[in-house]
Amino acid sequence: MWSPEMKARAVGTQLLLLLVLGAAESALGAQRRYTPDWPSLDSRPLPDWFDKAKFGVFVHWGVFSVPAWGSEWFWWHWKGEGLSQYQRFMSDNYPPGFSYADFAPQFTARFFDPDAWADLFQAAGAKYVVLTTKHHEGFTNWPSPVSWNWNSQDVGPHRDLVGELETAIRKRNIRYGLYHSLFEWFHPLYQLDKKNGFKTQYFVAGKTMPELYDLVNRYKPDLIWSDGDWESPDTYWNSTDFLSWLYSDSPVKDEVVVNDRWGINCSCHHGGYYNCEDKFQPSSLPHHKWEMCTSIDKRSWGYRRTMSISDVADESKIIAELVQTVSLGGNYLLNIGPTKDGLIVPIFQERLLAVGKWLSISGEAIYASQPWRVQLEKNESIWYTSKGSAVYAIFLNWPENGELSLKSPKTTSTTQVMMLGIQKDLEWSANPHGGLLIYLPQLPPSALPVEFAWTIKMTGVE
């Protein structure tokens, strides 16, 4: 027979064992592994930093910044398609026999100051920055071990551009993302695989995958922005194998976020968040986290010397797109193209700083916000977001009579209304037709907190 002491000791041992087993199960749960198939990979929860961030800056920079004409697809339009205007541009401006590779030494990045860039992105209110590590031309902005003499350390800048910007960005607690093109237009191994109907994987084994693993291990990015996937299936790219490693064993497995460009038919279906297509703008609230990527230069992602002011998105359009995107649950990634010297031209700086100025007042309604039960007032330019018990109405047009009619919010006995950037509460009344009527401050335009897209904050509404 057991003594009371022995019974107590046995119960204590059992409790300790249960606690140890529970801790082990929790640890296993926290270290969940993902298998190389879409059902498993798509089940991974998106790290919450991305949804909270809302606004990022995209940077397209490479050898295409040297001709700086047409777009970042210069090489393809010139040699792949043989477009006459590109042929003429080359014959008018460069000597006979000049090749695309001859542009690389002129990609000097002489005035590239990563701290100045990072200061600008911080002042713009960006919570993440995505840099092109390699576009479809194949030139890498870091010393890739499998891109001999076609990288920024061997030719051109003779600098690790990816690494230098990473250091500057991380000092400011901004998340760092890396754009990477899976394919390269003219790489002989890719052209061989393409000729073989993508039944061989010489390019994937010798170039694409070694570079992706190198980027992750070397720079530990918070985000991988994949592109160049549309000619071949994810099985050719070994995308699910890479993502399984990224989510389960990589040094960034807990925090990294990826997009949806990992092979034919992946876009808008598989991956982390969805891009779906460039400049994607859904008309209603999607069921999956998404991102709109767009460019300040409406005609190009890379810098163009011939850009005119009519090609540049104006401040009010950019901010309206940001508001609409966030209201519909998305993130807004705004692109700039630096020059071959590493300068961000003043018009791009001005647009970024305008966003930052607006966010310094209105960011409460943007960062870490959630879509409200209603996203848009019908037939009105009024967008809603929410955070906790607060509801925000961002209106793009100032009503001529100074009275803003909101039909969707239901008032209660505790309803309070204010405008972000103005201290005192605003007067309001219940609208007989539903919602409420807000009496906007009687101020000259110069005294208003922002120039456009004004934000009403409401508490105590349903």
XYZ file of C-alpha atoms in Angstrom:
462
model
C 0.000 0.000 0.000
C 1.110 3.562 -0.774
C 1.645 5.999 2.017
C 0.102 9.512 1.730
C 3.610 10.841 1.018
C 4.100 8.351 -1.848
C 0.686 9.223 -3.319
C 1.457 12.948 -3.155
C 4.841 12.341 -4.817
C 3.215 10.282 -7.599
C 0.580 12.961 -8.250
C 3.320 15.605 -8.314
C 5.310 13.555 -10.806
C 2.243 13.143 -13.036
C 1.559 16.889 -12.945
C 5.177 17.643 -13.799
C 5.019 15.171 -16.700
C 1.818 16.785 -17.982
C 3.426 20.235 -17.786
C 6.516 19.014 -19.660
C 4.378 17.346 -22.333
C 2.241 20.487 -22.648
C 5.320 22.660 -23.040
C 6.680 20.282 -25.670
C 3.401 20.378 -27.592
C 3.405 24.191 -27.423
C 6.965 24.294 -28.699
C 6.092 21.937 -31.537
C 3.088 24.096 -32.363
C 5.257 27.196 -32.403
C 7.774 25.398 -34.639
C 5.254 24.045 -37.103
C 6.790 22.661 -40.246
C 5.398 23.231 -43.726
C 5.586 20.625 -46.452
C 6.390 21.488 -50.089
C 2.802 21.609 -51.329
C 0.327 24.465 -51.671
C -2.279 23.252 -49.141
C 0.374 23.247 -46.424
C 2.138 26.453 -47.515
C -1.115 28.353 -47.984
C -2.190 27.430 -44.444
C 0.648 29.442 -42.895
C -0.661 32.533 -41.078
C 0.688 35.785 -42.508
C 3.021 37.462 -39.987
C 1.001 40.352 -38.611
C 3.654 43.038 -39.119
C 2.752 43.158 -42.811
C -0.931 43.941 -42.349
C -0.075 46.601 -39.769
C 2.507 48.270 -42.029
C 0.054 49.383 -44.779
C 2.525 51.566 -46.719
C 5.846 50.718 -48.349
C 8.262 52.096 -50.942
C 9.335 50.066 -53.993
C 12.716 50.788 -55.647
C 13.488 49.704 -59.234
C 17.216 50.127 -59.867
C 19.613 48.342 -62.188
C 21.524 48.530 -65.463
C 18.260 49.648 -67.112
C 18.768 52.900 -65.192
C 21.649 53.736 -67.567
C 19.794 54.052 -70.898
C 16.872 55.305 -68.753
C 14.634 55.341 -71.784
C 11.319 53.604 -72.480
C 11.177 51.505 -69.333
C 13.088 48.931 -67.274
C 12.226 46.456 -70.054
C 14.668 48.297 -72.379
C 16.822 45.270 -73.214
C 13.839 43.091 -74.131
C 12.189 45.781 -76.270
C 15.516 46.405 -78.024
C 16.846 42.878 -78.548
C 14.001 40.521 -77.660
C 11.293 42.244 -79.711
C 13.509 44.403 -81.923
C 11.177 47.400 -81.668
C 12.118 50.051 -84.214
C 12.035 52.983 -81.773
C 14.588 51.222 -79.555
C 16.780 50.376 -82.529
C 16.638 54.016 -83.557
C 17.401 55.227 -80.031
C 20.559 53.109 -79.967
C 21.759 54.099 -83.441
C 21.165 57.781 -82.641
C 22.951 57.766 -79.283
C 25.521 54.947 -79.153
C 28.289 53.663 -81.444
C 27.810 50.592 -83.664
C 28.276 47.299 -81.850
C 27.360 48.769 -78.445
C 25.834 45.938 -76.388
C 23.567 45.983 -73.351
C 26.484 44.739 -71.242
C 28.346 47.918 -72.205
C 25.825 49.895 -70.134
C 26.929 48.175 -66.911
C 30.156 50.155 -66.283
C 28.059 53.338 -66.487
C 25.816 52.091 -63.671
C 28.103 53.803 -61.170
C 25.835 54.578 -58.165
C 28.392 57.330 -57.565
C 26.055 59.475 -55.475
C 24.213 56.611 -53.765
C 23.858 57.509 -50.095
C 21.913 54.702 -48.389
C 21.350 56.763 -45.238
C 19.864 59.627 -47.267
C 17.544 57.169 -49.013
C 16.518 55.622 -45.697
C 15.877 59.072 -44.192
C 13.620 59.897 -47.139
C 11.684 56.640 -46.868
C 11.243 57.184 -43.133
C 10.022 60.747 -43.721
C 7.578 59.323 -46.286
C 6.009 57.215 -43.547
C 7.040 53.915 -45.172
C 7.024 50.913 -42.847
C 8.744 48.662 -45.368
C 11.030 49.108 -48.390
C 11.420 46.662 -51.297
C 14.569 46.896 -53.463
C 15.182 45.144 -56.772
C 18.003 42.699 -56.142
C 17.756 41.413 -59.721
C 15.350 42.343 -62.504
C 14.731 40.334 -65.688
C 18.052 41.568 -67.133
C 19.846 39.300 -64.643
C 22.222 41.907 -63.219
C 22.410 41.470 -59.450
C 22.701 44.390 -57.030
C 24.710 42.244 -54.646
C 27.817 40.061 -55.144
C 25.924 36.957 -56.249
C 28.269 33.949 -56.367
C 26.507 32.657 -59.524
C 26.422 35.906 -61.539
C 30.065 36.337 -62.441
C 30.944 39.794 -63.806
C 27.242 40.673 -63.985
C 26.812 42.014 -60.482
C 27.273 45.328 -58.689
C 30.489 44.234 -56.942
C 32.339 43.136 -60.080
C 31.206 45.874 -62.464
C 29.640 49.344 -62.231
C 29.310 50.506 -58.627
C 31.778 47.953 -57.180
C 29.545 47.976 -54.110
C 27.054 45.681 -52.404
C 23.983 47.859 -52.978
C 21.561 45.426 -51.325
C 23.717 45.174 -48.214
C 24.368 48.891 -47.869
C 20.681 49.781 -48.074
C 19.824 46.964 -45.668
C 22.111 48.448 -43.000
C 20.585 51.914 -43.396
C 16.988 50.657 -43.435
C 17.391 48.438 -40.377
C 18.903 51.310 -38.352
C 15.541 53.071 -38.716
C 13.431 50.043 -37.749
C 11.900 49.827 -41.220
C 11.194 46.361 -42.610
C 13.398 45.326 -45.557
C 12.049 43.483 -48.590
C 13.868 42.079 -51.614
C 12.416 41.939 -55.135
C 13.799 39.030 -57.143
C 12.993 37.949 -60.691
C 12.864 34.186 -61.122
C 13.650 34.303 -64.828
C 16.177 36.194 -66.970
C 15.402 37.104 -70.558
C 18.682 36.107 -72.186
C 20.441 33.732 -69.788
C 21.650 30.740 -71.899
C 20.541 28.178 -69.307
C 17.063 29.662 -69.102
C 16.810 29.736 -72.888
C 17.902 26.075 -72.963
C 15.270 25.062 -70.395
C 12.657 27.014 -72.342
C 13.680 25.253 -75.567
C 13.274 21.942 -73.706
C 9.712 22.855 -72.747
C 10.842 23.393 -69.144
C 11.439 19.652 -68.774
C 15.016 20.468 -67.694
C 15.988 22.734 -64.774
C 19.553 23.796 -65.541
C 18.761 27.460 -64.890
C 16.825 26.791 -61.684
C 19.584 24.613 -60.220
C 22.464 26.798 -61.375
C 21.101 30.319 -60.972
C 17.626 31.011 -59.540
C 17.616 28.833 -56.437
C 21.237 29.419 -55.389
C 20.545 33.164 -55.529
C 17.303 32.980 -53.535
C 18.927 30.915 -50.777
C 21.926 33.269 -50.785
C 19.713 36.363 -50.450
C 17.831 34.871 -47.497
C 20.903 33.650 -45.641
C 22.954 36.761 -46.333
C 20.414 39.576 -45.759
C 17.606 37.900 -43.776
C 14.838 39.834 -45.535
C 11.446 40.508 -43.973
C 9.779 40.130 -47.388
C 10.506 38.395 -50.682
C 8.776 40.014 -53.648
C 8.952 37.357 -56.360
C 8.420 38.153 -60.060
C 9.220 36.786 -63.513
C 7.190 33.632 -63.001
C 4.677 33.731 -65.839
C 6.354 31.559 -68.485
C 6.634 28.324 -66.524
C 4.909 26.381 -63.713
C 5.916 26.435 -60.064
C 7.102 22.822 -60.452
C 9.818 24.065 -62.841
C 10.940 26.726 -60.353
C 10.866 24.334 -57.360
C 8.898 27.086 -55.643
C 7.200 24.878 -53.046
C 10.524 23.341 -51.976
C 12.009 26.789 -51.455
C 8.969 28.090 -49.568
C 8.884 24.975 -47.377
C 12.485 25.671 -46.354
C 11.791 29.402 -45.988
C 8.824 28.826 -43.646
C 10.289 25.882 -41.687
C 14.085 26.155 -41.500
C 15.332 29.526 -42.775
C 16.708 32.214 -40.448
C 13.575 34.320 -41.161
C 10.964 31.537 -40.892
C 8.841 33.319 -38.264
C 8.747 36.828 -39.739
C 9.184 36.546 -43.511
C 6.352 37.446 -45.873
C 6.119 36.536 -49.574
C 3.814 37.461 -52.442
C 2.078 35.220 -54.990
C 4.339 35.138 -58.075
C 5.837 31.650 -57.956
C 4.741 30.130 -61.278
C 1.947 30.069 -63.853
C -1.479 30.219 -62.176
C -0.037 31.003 -58.725
C -0.852 34.706 -58.886
C -3.979 35.494 -56.850
C -4.158 31.832 -55.725
C -1.032 30.742 -53.834
C 1.757 32.201 -51.733
C 1.577 34.699 -48.876
C -0.303 37.871 -49.722
C -1.663 38.500 -53.226
C -0.453 41.034 -55.827
C -2.627 39.440 -58.529
C -1.342 41.901 -61.143
C 0.545 45.191 -61.301
C -1.570 48.106 -60.066
C -4.283 45.704 -58.896
C -7.355 47.515 -57.511
C -10.276 45.320 -56.385
C -13.732 46.875 -56.410
C -14.835 45.207 -53.165
C -13.225 43.799 -50.015
C -11.141 40.697 -50.910
C -11.096 37.674 -48.607
C -7.295 37.458 -48.668
C -4.568 39.949 -47.728
C -3.378 41.827 -50.819
C -1.085 44.617 -51.951
C -1.367 47.250 -54.664
C 1.976 48.074 -56.241
C 2.104 51.177 -58.402
C 4.640 53.724 -59.628
C 4.917 57.490 -59.314
C 5.987 57.511 -62.978
C 2.813 56.162 -64.557
C 4.672 54.836 -67.628
C 7.642 53.065 -66.087
C 9.019 51.433 -62.941
C 12.623 52.324 -63.741
C 13.903 55.901 -64.110
C 13.311 57.572 -67.494
C 15.223 60.624 -68.669
C 12.274 61.615 -70.882
C 9.693 61.570 -68.098
C 7.405 64.615 -68.266
C 5.273 66.130 -65.525
C 2.106 64.704 -67.083
C 3.576 61.215 -66.561
C 3.888 61.794 -62.810
C 1.022 60.838 -60.502
C -0.082 63.854 -58.487
C -0.157 63.923 -54.688
C -3.939 63.780 -54.333
C -4.183 60.729 -56.644
C -1.467 58.877 -54.709
C -3.094 59.569 -51.357
C -6.562 58.666 -52.697
C -5.160 55.316 -53.919
C -3.523 54.714 -50.535
C -6.817 55.426 -48.736
C -8.865 53.202 -51.058
C -6.325 50.374 -50.809
C -6.194 50.387 -47.011
C -9.981 50.697 -46.729
C -10.268 47.511 -48.796
C -7.768 45.673 -46.578
C -4.676 46.082 -48.770
C -1.160 47.464 -48.497
C 0.085 50.220 -50.802
C 3.571 49.849 -52.323
C 4.655 53.024 -54.133
C 7.554 52.811 -56.594
C 10.394 55.177 -57.461
C 13.239 54.681 -59.933
C 16.623 56.159 -58.949
C 19.121 57.357 -61.550
C 22.219 55.398 -62.575
C 24.175 57.638 -60.163
C 22.010 56.665 -57.216
C 19.989 59.862 -56.988
C 16.253 60.062 -56.315
C 15.063 62.970 -58.449
C 13.310 65.865 -56.663
C 9.843 65.157 -58.107
C 9.922 61.655 -56.589
C 11.192 63.049 -53.287
C 8.392 65.617 -53.289
C 5.714 62.963 -53.841
C 7.087 60.724 -51.097
C 7.346 63.607 -48.631
C 3.758 64.622 -49.431
C 2.605 61.130 -48.435
C 4.667 61.366 -45.256
C 3.204 64.745 -44.375
C -0.337 63.411 -44.835
C 0.424 60.289 -42.800
C 1.885 62.384 -39.966
C -1.674 63.672 -39.422
C -3.821 60.847 -40.767
C -1.665 57.803 -40.029
C -3.863 56.877 -37.076
C -6.564 55.907 -39.589
C -4.089 53.935 -41.742
C -1.414 52.064 -39.779
C -2.633 48.875 -38.048
C -6.204 49.688 -39.094
C -8.833 47.165 -40.164
C -11.579 47.348 -42.792
C -14.879 48.486 -41.273
C -18.232 46.777 -41.942
C -18.731 49.343 -44.728
C -15.764 50.363 -46.867
C -17.251 53.088 -49.091
C -20.224 55.422 -49.080
C -22.039 54.760 -52.350
C -21.771 57.575 -54.903
C -19.444 59.434 -52.509
C -15.671 59.662 -52.213
C -15.743 58.626 -48.547
C -13.725 55.617 -47.385
C -13.858 53.924 -43.978
C -11.270 52.221 -41.776
C -11.445 51.166 -38.134
C -9.192 50.530 -35.158
C -10.516 49.211 -31.861
C -13.684 51.141 -31.029
C -12.862 54.018 -33.400
C -14.251 54.376 -36.926
C -12.532 56.674 -39.419
C -14.206 58.296 -42.419
C -11.732 59.712 -44.941
C -13.445 62.058 -47.391
C -11.707 63.099 -50.610
C -13.972 66.027 -51.552
C -14.750 68.907 -49.201
C -18.519 69.606 -49.288
C -19.338 73.102 -50.529
C -21.777 73.830 -47.706
C -19.305 72.627 -45.040
C -21.616 69.809 -43.947
C -20.474 66.211 -44.323
C -23.221 63.605 -44.567
C -22.281 60.075 -43.480
C -25.021 57.528 -44.121
C -23.410 54.354 -42.762
C -22.498 54.993 -39.106
C -25.267 54.500 -36.535
C -25.045 57.007 -33.702
C -25.496 56.235 -29.991
C -25.756 58.262 -26.801
C -21.932 58.214 -26.524
C -21.075 59.280 -30.080
C -18.165 61.698 -30.377
C -16.784 63.188 -33.594
C -13.484 64.911 -34.322
C -11.170 65.637 -37.240
C -7.600 64.341 -37.103
C -5.257 67.300 -36.770
C -7.813 69.505 -34.978
C -8.033 69.329 -31.186
C -11.650 70.050 -30.325
C -14.650 67.853 -31.108
C -16.888 68.695 -34.058
C -20.585 69.393 -33.815
C -22.936 66.914 -35.448
C -26.578 65.982 -35.620
C -28.517 62.847 -36.458
C -29.556 62.747 -40.092
C -33.312 62.128 -40.503
C -32.499 59.795 -43.405
C -30.008 57.788 -41.317
C -26.423 58.321 -40.275
C -25.189 61.705 -39.184
C -24.472 65.212 -40.403
C -21.088 66.619 -39.390
C -20.450 70.353 -39.304
C -16.911 70.818 -40.557
C -14.618 73.495 -39.089
C -14.990 76.943 -40.646
C -11.329 77.426 -41.534
C -9.426 78.752 -44.551
C -7.789 75.953 -46.579
C -4.315 76.937 -45.337
C -5.400 76.337 -41.722
C -6.705 72.809 -42.321
C -4.462 69.993 -41.074
C -4.034 68.459 -44.573
C -4.599 69.696 -48.127
C -6.749 66.749 -49.230
C -8.247 63.516 -47.876
C -9.453 64.742 -44.498
C -10.146 62.228 -41.734
C -13.102 62.160 -39.359
C -12.662 60.025 -36.246
C -15.806 58.703 -34.590
C -16.257 56.820 -31.332
C -19.488 55.483 -29.949
C -20.908 54.582 -33.376
C -22.107 51.235 -34.685
